[in-house]
Short mmCIF file of C-alpha atoms in Angstrom, two decimals:
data_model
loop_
_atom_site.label_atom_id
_atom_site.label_comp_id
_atom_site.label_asym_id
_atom_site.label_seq_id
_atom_site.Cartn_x
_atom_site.Cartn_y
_atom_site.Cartn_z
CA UNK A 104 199.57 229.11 166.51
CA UNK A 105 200.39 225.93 164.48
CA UNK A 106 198.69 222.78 166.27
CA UNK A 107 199.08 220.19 163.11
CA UNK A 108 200.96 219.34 160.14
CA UNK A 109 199.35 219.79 157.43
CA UNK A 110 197.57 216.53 155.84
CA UNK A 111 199.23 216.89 152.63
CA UNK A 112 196.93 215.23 149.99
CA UNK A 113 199.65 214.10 147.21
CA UNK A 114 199.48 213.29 143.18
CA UNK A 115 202.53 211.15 143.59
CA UNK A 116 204.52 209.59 146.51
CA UNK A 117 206.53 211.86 148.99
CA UNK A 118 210.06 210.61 147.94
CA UNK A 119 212.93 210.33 149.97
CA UNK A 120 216.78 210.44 149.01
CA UNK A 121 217.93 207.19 148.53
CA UNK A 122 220.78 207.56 151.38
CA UNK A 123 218.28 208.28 154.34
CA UNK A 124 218.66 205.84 156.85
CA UNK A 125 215.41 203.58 157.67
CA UNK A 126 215.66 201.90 160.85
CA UNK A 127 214.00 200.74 164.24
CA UNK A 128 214.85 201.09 167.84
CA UNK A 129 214.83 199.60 171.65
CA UNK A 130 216.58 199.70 174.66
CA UNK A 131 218.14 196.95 176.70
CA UNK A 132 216.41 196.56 179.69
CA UNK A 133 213.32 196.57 177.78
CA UNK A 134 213.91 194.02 175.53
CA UNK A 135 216.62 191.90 176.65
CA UNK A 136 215.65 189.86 179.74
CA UNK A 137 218.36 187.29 180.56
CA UNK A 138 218.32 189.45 183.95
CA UNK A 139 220.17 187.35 185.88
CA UNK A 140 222.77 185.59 183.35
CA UNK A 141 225.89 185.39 182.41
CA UNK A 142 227.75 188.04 185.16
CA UNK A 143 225.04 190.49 184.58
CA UNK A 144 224.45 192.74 187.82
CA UNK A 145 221.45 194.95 188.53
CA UNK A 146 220.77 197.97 187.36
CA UNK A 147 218.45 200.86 188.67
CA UNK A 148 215.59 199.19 187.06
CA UNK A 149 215.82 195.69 188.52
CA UNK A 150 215.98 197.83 191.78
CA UNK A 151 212.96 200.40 190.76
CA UNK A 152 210.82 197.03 189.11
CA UNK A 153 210.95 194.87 191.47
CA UNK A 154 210.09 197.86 194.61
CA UNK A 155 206.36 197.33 195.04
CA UNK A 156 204.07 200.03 193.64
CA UNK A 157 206.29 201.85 191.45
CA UNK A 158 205.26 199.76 187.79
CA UNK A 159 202.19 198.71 186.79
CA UNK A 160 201.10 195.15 187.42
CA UNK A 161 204.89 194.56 189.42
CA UNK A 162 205.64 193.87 185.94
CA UNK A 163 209.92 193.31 185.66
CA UNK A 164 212.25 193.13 182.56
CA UNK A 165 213.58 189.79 183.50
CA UNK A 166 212.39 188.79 181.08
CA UNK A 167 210.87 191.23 178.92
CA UNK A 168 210.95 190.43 174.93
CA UNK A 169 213.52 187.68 175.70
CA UNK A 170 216.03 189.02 172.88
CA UNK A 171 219.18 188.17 174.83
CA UNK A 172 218.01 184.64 173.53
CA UNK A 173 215.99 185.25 170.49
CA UNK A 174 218.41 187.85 168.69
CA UNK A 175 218.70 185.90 166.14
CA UNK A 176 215.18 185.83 165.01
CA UNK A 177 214.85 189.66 165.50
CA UNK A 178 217.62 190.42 163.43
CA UNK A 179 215.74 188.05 160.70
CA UNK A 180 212.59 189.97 161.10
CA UNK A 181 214.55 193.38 160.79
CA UNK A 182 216.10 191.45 157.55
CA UNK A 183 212.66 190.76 156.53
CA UNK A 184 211.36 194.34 157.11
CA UNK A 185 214.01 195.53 154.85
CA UNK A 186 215.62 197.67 157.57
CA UNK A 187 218.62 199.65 156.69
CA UNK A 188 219.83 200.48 160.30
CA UNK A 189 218.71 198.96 164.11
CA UNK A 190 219.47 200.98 166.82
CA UNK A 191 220.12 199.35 170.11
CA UNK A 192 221.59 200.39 173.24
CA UNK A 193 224.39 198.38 175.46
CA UNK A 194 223.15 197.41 179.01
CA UNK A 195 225.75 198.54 181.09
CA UNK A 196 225.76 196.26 183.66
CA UNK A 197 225.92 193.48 181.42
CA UNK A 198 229.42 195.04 180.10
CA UNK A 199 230.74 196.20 183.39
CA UNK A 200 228.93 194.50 185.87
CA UNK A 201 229.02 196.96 189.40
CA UNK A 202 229.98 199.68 186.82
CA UNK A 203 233.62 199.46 188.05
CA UNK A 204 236.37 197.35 186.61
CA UNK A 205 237.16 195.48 183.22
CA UNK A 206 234.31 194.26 181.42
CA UNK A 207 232.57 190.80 181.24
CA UNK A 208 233.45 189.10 178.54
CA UNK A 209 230.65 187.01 178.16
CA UNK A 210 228.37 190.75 178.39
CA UNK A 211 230.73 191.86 175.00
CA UNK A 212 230.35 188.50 173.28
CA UNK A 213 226.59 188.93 173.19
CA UNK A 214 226.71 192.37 171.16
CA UNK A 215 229.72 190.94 169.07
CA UNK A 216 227.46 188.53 168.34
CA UNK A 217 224.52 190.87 167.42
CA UNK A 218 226.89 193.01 165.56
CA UNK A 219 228.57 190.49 163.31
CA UNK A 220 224.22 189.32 163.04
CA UNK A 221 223.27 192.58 161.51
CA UNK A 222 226.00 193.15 159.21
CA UNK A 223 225.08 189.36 158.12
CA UNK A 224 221.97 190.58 157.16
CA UNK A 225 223.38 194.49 156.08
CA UNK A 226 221.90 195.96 158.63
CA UNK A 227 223.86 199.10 160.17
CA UNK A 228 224.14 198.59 163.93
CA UNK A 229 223.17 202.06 165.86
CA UNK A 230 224.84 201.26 169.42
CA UNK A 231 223.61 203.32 171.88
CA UNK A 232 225.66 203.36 175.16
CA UNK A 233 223.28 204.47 177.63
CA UNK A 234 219.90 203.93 177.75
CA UNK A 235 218.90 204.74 181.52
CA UNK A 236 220.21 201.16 183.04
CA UNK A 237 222.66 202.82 185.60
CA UNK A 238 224.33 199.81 187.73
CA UNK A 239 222.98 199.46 190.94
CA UNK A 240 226.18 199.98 192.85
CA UNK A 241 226.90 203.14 190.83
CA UNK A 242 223.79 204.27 192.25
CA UNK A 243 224.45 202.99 195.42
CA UNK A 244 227.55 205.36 195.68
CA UNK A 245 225.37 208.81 194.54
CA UNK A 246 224.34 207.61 191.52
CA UNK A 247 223.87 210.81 188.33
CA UNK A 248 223.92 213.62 190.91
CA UNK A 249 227.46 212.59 191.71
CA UNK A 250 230.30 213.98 189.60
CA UNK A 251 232.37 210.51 189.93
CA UNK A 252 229.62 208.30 187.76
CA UNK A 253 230.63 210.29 184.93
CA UNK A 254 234.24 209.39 185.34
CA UNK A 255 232.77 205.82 185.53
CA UNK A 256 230.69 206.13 182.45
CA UNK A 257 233.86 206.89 180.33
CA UNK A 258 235.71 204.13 181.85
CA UNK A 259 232.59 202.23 180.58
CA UNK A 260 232.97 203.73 177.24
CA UNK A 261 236.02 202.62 176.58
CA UNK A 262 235.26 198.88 177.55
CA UNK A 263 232.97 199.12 174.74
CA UNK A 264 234.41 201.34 172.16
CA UNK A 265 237.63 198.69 172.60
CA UNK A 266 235.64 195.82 171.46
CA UNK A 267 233.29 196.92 169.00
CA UNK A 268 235.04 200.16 167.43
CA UNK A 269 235.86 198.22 164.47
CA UNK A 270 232.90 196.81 163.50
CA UNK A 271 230.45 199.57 164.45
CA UNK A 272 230.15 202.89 163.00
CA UNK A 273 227.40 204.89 164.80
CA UNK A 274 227.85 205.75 168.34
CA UNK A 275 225.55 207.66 170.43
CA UNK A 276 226.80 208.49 173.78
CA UNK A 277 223.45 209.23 175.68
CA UNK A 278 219.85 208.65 174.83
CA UNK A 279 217.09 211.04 176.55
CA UNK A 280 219.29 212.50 179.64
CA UNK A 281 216.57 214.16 180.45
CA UNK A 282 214.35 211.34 181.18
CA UNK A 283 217.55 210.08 183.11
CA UNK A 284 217.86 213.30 185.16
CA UNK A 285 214.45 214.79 185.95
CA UNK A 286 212.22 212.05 185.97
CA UNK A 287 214.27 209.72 187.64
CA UNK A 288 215.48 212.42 190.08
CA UNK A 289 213.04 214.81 190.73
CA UNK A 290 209.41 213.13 190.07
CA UNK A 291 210.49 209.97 191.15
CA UNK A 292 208.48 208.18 188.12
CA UNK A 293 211.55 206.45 187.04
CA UNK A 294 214.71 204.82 188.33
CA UNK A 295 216.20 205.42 190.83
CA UNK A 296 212.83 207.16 192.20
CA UNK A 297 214.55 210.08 193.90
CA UNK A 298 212.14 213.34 194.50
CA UNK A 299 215.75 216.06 194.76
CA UNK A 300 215.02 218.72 192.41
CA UNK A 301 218.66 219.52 193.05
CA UNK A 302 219.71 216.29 192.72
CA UNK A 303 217.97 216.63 189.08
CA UNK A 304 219.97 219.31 188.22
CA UNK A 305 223.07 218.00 189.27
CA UNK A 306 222.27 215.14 187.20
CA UNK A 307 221.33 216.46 184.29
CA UNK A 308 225.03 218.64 184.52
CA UNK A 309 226.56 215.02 184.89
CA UNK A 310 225.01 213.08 181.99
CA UNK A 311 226.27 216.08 179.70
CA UNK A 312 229.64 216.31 181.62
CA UNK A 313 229.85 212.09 180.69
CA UNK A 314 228.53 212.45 177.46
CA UNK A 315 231.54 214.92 176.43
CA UNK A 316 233.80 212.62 178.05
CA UNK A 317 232.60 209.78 176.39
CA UNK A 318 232.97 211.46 172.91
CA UNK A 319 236.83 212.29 173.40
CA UNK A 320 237.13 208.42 174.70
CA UNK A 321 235.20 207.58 171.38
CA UNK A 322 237.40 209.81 169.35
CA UNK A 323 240.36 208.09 170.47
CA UNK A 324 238.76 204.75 169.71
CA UNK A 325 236.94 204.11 167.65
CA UNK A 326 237.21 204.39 163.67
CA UNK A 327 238.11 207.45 162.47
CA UNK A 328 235.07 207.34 159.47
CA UNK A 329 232.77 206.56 162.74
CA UNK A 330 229.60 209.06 163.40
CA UNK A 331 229.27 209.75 167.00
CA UNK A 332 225.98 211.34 168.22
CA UNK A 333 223.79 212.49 171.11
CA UNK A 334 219.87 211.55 171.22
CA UNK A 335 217.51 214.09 173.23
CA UNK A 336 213.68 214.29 173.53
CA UNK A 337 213.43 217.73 173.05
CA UNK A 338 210.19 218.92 173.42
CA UNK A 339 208.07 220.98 171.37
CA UNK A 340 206.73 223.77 173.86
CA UNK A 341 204.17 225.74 173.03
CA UNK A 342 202.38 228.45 175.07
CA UNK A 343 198.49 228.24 175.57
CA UNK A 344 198.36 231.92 174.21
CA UNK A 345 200.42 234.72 173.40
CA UNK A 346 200.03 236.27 176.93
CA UNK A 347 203.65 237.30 178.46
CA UNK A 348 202.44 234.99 181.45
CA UNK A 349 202.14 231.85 178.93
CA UNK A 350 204.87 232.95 177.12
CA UNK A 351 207.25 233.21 180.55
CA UNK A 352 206.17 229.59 181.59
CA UNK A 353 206.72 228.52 178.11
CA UNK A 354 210.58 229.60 178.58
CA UNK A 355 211.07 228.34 181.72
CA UNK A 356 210.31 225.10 180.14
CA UNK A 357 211.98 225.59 177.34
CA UNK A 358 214.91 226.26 179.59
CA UNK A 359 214.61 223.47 181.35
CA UNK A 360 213.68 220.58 178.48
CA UNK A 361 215.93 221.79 175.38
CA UNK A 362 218.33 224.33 176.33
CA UNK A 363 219.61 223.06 179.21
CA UNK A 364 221.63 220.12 177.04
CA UNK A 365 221.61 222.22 173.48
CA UNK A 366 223.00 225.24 175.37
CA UNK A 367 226.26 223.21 177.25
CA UNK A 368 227.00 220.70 174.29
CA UNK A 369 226.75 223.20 171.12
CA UNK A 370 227.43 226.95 173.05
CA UNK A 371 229.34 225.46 175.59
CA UNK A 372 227.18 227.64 178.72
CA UNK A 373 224.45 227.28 180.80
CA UNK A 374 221.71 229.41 180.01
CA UNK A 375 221.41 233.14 182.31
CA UNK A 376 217.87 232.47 182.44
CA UNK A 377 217.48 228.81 183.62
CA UNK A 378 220.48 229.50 186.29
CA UNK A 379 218.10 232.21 187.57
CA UNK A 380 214.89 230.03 187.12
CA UNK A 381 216.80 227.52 189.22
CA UNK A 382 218.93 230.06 191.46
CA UNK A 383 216.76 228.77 194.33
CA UNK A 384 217.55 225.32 194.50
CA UNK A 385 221.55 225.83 193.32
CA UNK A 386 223.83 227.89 192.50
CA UNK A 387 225.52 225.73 190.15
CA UNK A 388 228.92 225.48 191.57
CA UNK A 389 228.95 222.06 190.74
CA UNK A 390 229.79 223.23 187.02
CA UNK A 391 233.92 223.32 187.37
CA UNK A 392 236.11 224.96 185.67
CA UNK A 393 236.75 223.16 182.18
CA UNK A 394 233.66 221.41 182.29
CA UNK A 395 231.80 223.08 179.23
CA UNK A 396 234.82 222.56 177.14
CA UNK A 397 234.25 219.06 177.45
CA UNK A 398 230.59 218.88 177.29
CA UNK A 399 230.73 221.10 173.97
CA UNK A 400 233.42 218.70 172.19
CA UNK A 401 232.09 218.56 168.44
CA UNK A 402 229.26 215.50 167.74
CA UNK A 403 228.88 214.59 164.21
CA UNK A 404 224.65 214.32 164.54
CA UNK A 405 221.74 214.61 166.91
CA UNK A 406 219.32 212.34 167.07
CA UNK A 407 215.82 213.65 168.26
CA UNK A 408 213.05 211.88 169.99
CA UNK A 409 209.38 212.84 169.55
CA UNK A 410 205.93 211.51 170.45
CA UNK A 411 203.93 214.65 171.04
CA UNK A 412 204.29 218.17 171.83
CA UNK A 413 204.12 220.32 175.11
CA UNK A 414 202.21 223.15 176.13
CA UNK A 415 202.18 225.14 178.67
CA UNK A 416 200.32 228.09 180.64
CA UNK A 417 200.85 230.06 183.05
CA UNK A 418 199.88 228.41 186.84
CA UNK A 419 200.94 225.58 189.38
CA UNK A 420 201.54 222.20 188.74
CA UNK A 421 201.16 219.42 191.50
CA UNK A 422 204.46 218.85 193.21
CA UNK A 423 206.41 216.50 192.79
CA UNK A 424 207.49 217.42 189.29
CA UNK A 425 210.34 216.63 186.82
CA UNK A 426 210.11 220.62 186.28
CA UNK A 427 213.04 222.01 189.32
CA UNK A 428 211.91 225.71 190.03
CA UNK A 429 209.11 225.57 187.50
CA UNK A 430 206.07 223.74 189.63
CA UNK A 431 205.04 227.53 190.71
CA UNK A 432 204.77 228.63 187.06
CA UNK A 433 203.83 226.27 184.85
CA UNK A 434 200.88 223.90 184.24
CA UNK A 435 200.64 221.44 181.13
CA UNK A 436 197.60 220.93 178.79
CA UNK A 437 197.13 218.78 175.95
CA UNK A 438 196.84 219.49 172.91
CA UNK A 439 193.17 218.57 170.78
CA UNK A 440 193.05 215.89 168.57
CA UNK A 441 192.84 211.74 168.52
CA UNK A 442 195.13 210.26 171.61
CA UNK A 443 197.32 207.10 171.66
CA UNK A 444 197.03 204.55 174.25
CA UNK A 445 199.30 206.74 176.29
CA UNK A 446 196.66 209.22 175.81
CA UNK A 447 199.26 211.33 174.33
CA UNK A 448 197.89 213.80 171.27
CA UNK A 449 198.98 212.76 168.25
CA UNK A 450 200.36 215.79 166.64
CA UNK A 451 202.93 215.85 163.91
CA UNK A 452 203.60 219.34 163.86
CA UNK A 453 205.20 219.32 166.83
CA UNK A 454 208.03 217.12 164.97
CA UNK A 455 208.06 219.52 162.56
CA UNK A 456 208.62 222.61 164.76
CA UNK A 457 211.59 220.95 166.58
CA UNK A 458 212.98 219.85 163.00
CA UNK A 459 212.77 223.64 161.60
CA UNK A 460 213.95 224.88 164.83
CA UNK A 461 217.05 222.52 164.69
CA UNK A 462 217.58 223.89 161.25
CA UNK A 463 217.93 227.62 162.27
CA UNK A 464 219.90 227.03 165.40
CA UNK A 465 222.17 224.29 164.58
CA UNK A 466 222.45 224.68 160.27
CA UNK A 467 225.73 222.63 160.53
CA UNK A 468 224.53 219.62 162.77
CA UNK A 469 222.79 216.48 161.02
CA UNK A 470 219.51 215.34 162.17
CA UNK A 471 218.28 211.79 162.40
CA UNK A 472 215.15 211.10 164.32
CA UNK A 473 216.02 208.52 165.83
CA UNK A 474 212.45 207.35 168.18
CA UNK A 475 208.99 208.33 166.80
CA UNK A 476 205.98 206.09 167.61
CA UNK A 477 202.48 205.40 169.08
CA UNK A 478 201.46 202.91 171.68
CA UNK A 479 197.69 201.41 171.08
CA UNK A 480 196.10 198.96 172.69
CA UNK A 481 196.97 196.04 170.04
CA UNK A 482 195.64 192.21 170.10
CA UNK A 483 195.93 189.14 168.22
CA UNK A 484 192.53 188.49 166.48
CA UNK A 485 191.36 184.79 166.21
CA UNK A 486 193.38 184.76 162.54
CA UNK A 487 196.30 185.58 164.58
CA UNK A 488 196.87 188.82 162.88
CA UNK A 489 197.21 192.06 164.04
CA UNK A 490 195.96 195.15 162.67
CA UNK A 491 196.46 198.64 163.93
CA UNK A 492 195.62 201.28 161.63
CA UNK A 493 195.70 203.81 163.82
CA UNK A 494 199.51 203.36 164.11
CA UNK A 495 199.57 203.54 160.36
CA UNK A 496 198.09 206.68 160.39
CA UNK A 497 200.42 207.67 162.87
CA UNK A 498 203.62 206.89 161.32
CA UNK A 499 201.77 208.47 157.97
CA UNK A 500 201.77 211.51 159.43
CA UNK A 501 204.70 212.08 161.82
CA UNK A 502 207.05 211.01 158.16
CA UNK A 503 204.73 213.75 156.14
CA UNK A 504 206.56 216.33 158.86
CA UNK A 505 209.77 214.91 158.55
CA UNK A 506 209.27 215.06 154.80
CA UNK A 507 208.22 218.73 154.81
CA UNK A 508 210.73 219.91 157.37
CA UNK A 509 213.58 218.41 154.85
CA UNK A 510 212.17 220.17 152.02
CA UNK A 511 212.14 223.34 154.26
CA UNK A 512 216.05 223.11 154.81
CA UNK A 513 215.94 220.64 157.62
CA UNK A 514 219.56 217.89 156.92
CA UNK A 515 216.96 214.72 158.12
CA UNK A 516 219.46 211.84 157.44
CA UNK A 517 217.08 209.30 158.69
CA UNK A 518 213.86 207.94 161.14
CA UNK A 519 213.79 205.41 163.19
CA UNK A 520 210.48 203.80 164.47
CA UNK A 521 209.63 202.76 168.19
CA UNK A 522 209.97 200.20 168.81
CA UNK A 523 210.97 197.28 166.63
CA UNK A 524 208.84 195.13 169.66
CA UNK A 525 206.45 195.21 172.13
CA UNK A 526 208.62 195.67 175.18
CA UNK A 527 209.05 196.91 179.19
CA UNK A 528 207.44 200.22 178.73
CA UNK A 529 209.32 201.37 181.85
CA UNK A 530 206.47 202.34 184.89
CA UNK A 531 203.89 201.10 182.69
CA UNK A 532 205.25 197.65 182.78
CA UNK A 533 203.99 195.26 179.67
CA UNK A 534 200.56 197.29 179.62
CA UNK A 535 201.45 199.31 176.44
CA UNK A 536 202.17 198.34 173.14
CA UNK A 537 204.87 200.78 170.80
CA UNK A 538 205.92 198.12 168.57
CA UNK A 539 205.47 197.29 164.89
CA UNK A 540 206.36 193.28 166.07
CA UNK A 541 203.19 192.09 168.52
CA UNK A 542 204.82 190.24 171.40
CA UNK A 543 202.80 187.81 173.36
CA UNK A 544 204.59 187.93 176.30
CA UNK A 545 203.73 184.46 177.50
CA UNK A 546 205.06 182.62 174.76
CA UNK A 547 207.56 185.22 173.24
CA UNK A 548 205.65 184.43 169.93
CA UNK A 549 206.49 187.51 167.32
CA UNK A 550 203.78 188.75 164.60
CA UNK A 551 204.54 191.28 162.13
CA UNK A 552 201.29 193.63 162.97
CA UNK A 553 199.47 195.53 160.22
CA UNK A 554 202.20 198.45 160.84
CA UNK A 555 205.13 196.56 159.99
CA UNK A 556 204.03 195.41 156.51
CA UNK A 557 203.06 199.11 156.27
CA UNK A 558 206.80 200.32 157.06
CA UNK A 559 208.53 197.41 155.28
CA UNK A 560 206.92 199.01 151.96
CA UNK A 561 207.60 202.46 152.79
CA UNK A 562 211.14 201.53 153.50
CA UNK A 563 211.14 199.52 150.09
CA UNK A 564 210.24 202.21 147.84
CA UNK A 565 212.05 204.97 150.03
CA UNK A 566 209.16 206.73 149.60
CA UNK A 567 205.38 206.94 151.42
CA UNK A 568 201.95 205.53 149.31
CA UNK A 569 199.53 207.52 147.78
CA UNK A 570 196.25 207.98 150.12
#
């Protein structure tokens, strides 16, 4: 069983094609701040932050990175990293506040304003239209588990496919649905801290039921030359050992991390396994008739999200669980080697498992990866620099996968780093660091760390240094 990558020791630099797309990424609510301005309403994580015990420290994004008003001086930095692309997601109660109703016009004029910022500098804006920050009142009413908030996210859609579908031509409906469905409704760790495991599944049949939706309102639009996407994190699962026990709980999970959104949006079915994993807890009447022609409507990429890879034995795992079904047959190890902040194993060759899988199952979809990052326990030292090798090293690696997977066959159009800032790390609050731009949170200073310089040459040259 593969564990690694490879370190590939090089006599010249491992070139890439001078299209590929070099960008970075964050999310609204972890970046933005500006909480409480301008018609903005609360989403599930004002609600989830600001409920005592569930993030670290109490720690809120009202404030966060403060990029609602220091936008302009993170597009310069992007300028002055070189970046080709910034992906960015839409905070959808800033658009829509209440999630119901014609947009806010001031909400818009903020990411017109970013929009016409990056192409100022000729930087390709990467809008991403949901990045978990559900309004309150949607959630309110049922939130994901109900089939209505779908309805509501097209209607969202359109508010802001109508004002930026000229200007923008990268859309991604959806990032990491299943973050949105089983962690935030069946382990509780995340908004809207529900513990349903049926709920989860209902949920996770929603966010691909309004990510289909959401493509046709695209479609009709937004330009026609526009690329419209779907980001997952699929995992890279890995049994313990070859034993048919391992291997089972390695499918189940499998089942209930990958195919259970690759299945619906590229076959257009649920998988006969994870309906009888999860047979149970449902039996999945709430998929109508009609349904998986929508959630299967054509995508023109898919962006994947990787940090490290999964894997499993056979055994129980401690209830509550994002896993519906699976808590009785699964438990998760780590994988050996050095460990981020997160204490997360770094592991490339998980990235290039999922990249080579992608390749064999889906030889006509695009790939981008469109997160990849480490979080490490960065400071300013009394020079005021920062230096973080280990994220080097990191980043060295996980683009040596990508690198080998595209010379395998894998279509990699591009990578995008997380994060472009320090930021709300969700339940961990401010107390980990992804990004390649230290924040200090007290005075919203920005300094390029060790990381960044590291990147901004890589991105330069198209192509990664000699060790």
């Amino acid at each position: 069983m593969t564990t690694t990558a490879p370190h590939l020791v090089t006599a010249s630099p491992l070139t890439f094609p001078p299209t590929f797309r070099w960008g970075a990424a964050t999310a609204a609510y972890q970046i933005e701040g500006a909480a409480n301005e301008d018609g903005r309403t609360a989403s599930i994580w004002d609600t989830f932050s600001r409920t005592p015990g569930k993030v670290r420290n109490g720690d809120t994004g009202d404030i966060a990175a403060d990029h609602y008003h220091r936008m302009r001086e993170d597009v310069a930095l992007m300028a002055e990293l070189g970046l080709t692309d910034y992906r960015f997601s839409v905070s959808w109660p800033r658009v829509q506040p209440t999630g119901r109703g014609p947009a806010d016009q001031k909400g818009l004029d903020f990411y017109r304003a970013l929009v016409d910022e990056l192409h100022a500098h000729h930087i390709r804006p990467v809008l991403t239209l949901y990045h978990w920050d559900l309004p309150q009142e949607l959630e309110d009413a049922g939130g994901w588990p109900e089939r209505d908030t779908a309805q509501r996210f097209a209607d969202y859609t359109a508010l802001v496919a109508g004002a930026l579908g000229d200007r923008v031509r990268t859309w991604t409906t959806l990032n990491e649905p299943w973050c949105a469905a089983f962690l935030g409704y069946a382990e509780g760790v995340h908004a809207p801290g529900r513990t349903e495991p049926a709920a989860a599944l209902r949920a996770a049949h929603h966010l691909n039921l309004a990510h289909g939706l959401a493509v046709g309102v695209l479609r009709d639009l937004v330009h026609p030359s526009s690329e419209v996407s779907l980001t997952l994190n699929l995992a890279a699962v890995r049994p313990l050992t070859d034993s048919p026990a391992d291997r089972d709980a390695a499918r189940r999970i499998d089942a209930l991390a990958n195919r259970i959104f690759l299945d619906p949006v590229f076959r257009g079915h649920y998988a006969r396994d994870l309906r009888a994993d999860t047979g149970l807890l449902t039996d999945w009447s709430f998929v109508r008739d009609g349904d998986l022609e929508i959630t299967s409507r054509p995508i023109d990429a898919l962006g994947i999200n990787y940090y490290t890879p999964t894997v499993v034995a056979a055994g129980s795992h401690p209830v509550p669980s994002p896993w519906p079904a699976a808590p009785a047959h699964a438990r998760f190890l780590q994988a050996p080697g050095p460990r981020t902040a997160m204490d997360w194993p770094v592991d490339a060759g998980g990235l290039y498992e999922l990249l080579t899988r992608l390749r064999d199952e889906l030889p006509d979809t695009p790939l981008i990866v469109t997160e990849n990052g480490a979080a490490y326990d960065d400071y300013t030292d009394p020079e005021g620099e920062v230096h973080d090798p280990e994220r080097i090293a990191y980043l060295r690696s996980h683009l040596e996968a990508v690198h080998r997977a595209m010379a395998a066959g894998a279509d990699v159009r591009g990578y995008f780093l997380w994060s472009l800032l320090d930021n709300f790390e969700w339940a961990y609050g401010y107390s980990k660091r992804f990004g390649m731009v230290h924040v200090d949170f007290a005075t919203q200073r920005r300094t390029l760390k060790d990381s960044a310089r590291w990147y901004a040459g890589v991105v330069a040259h198209g192509s990664l240094p000699l060790r």
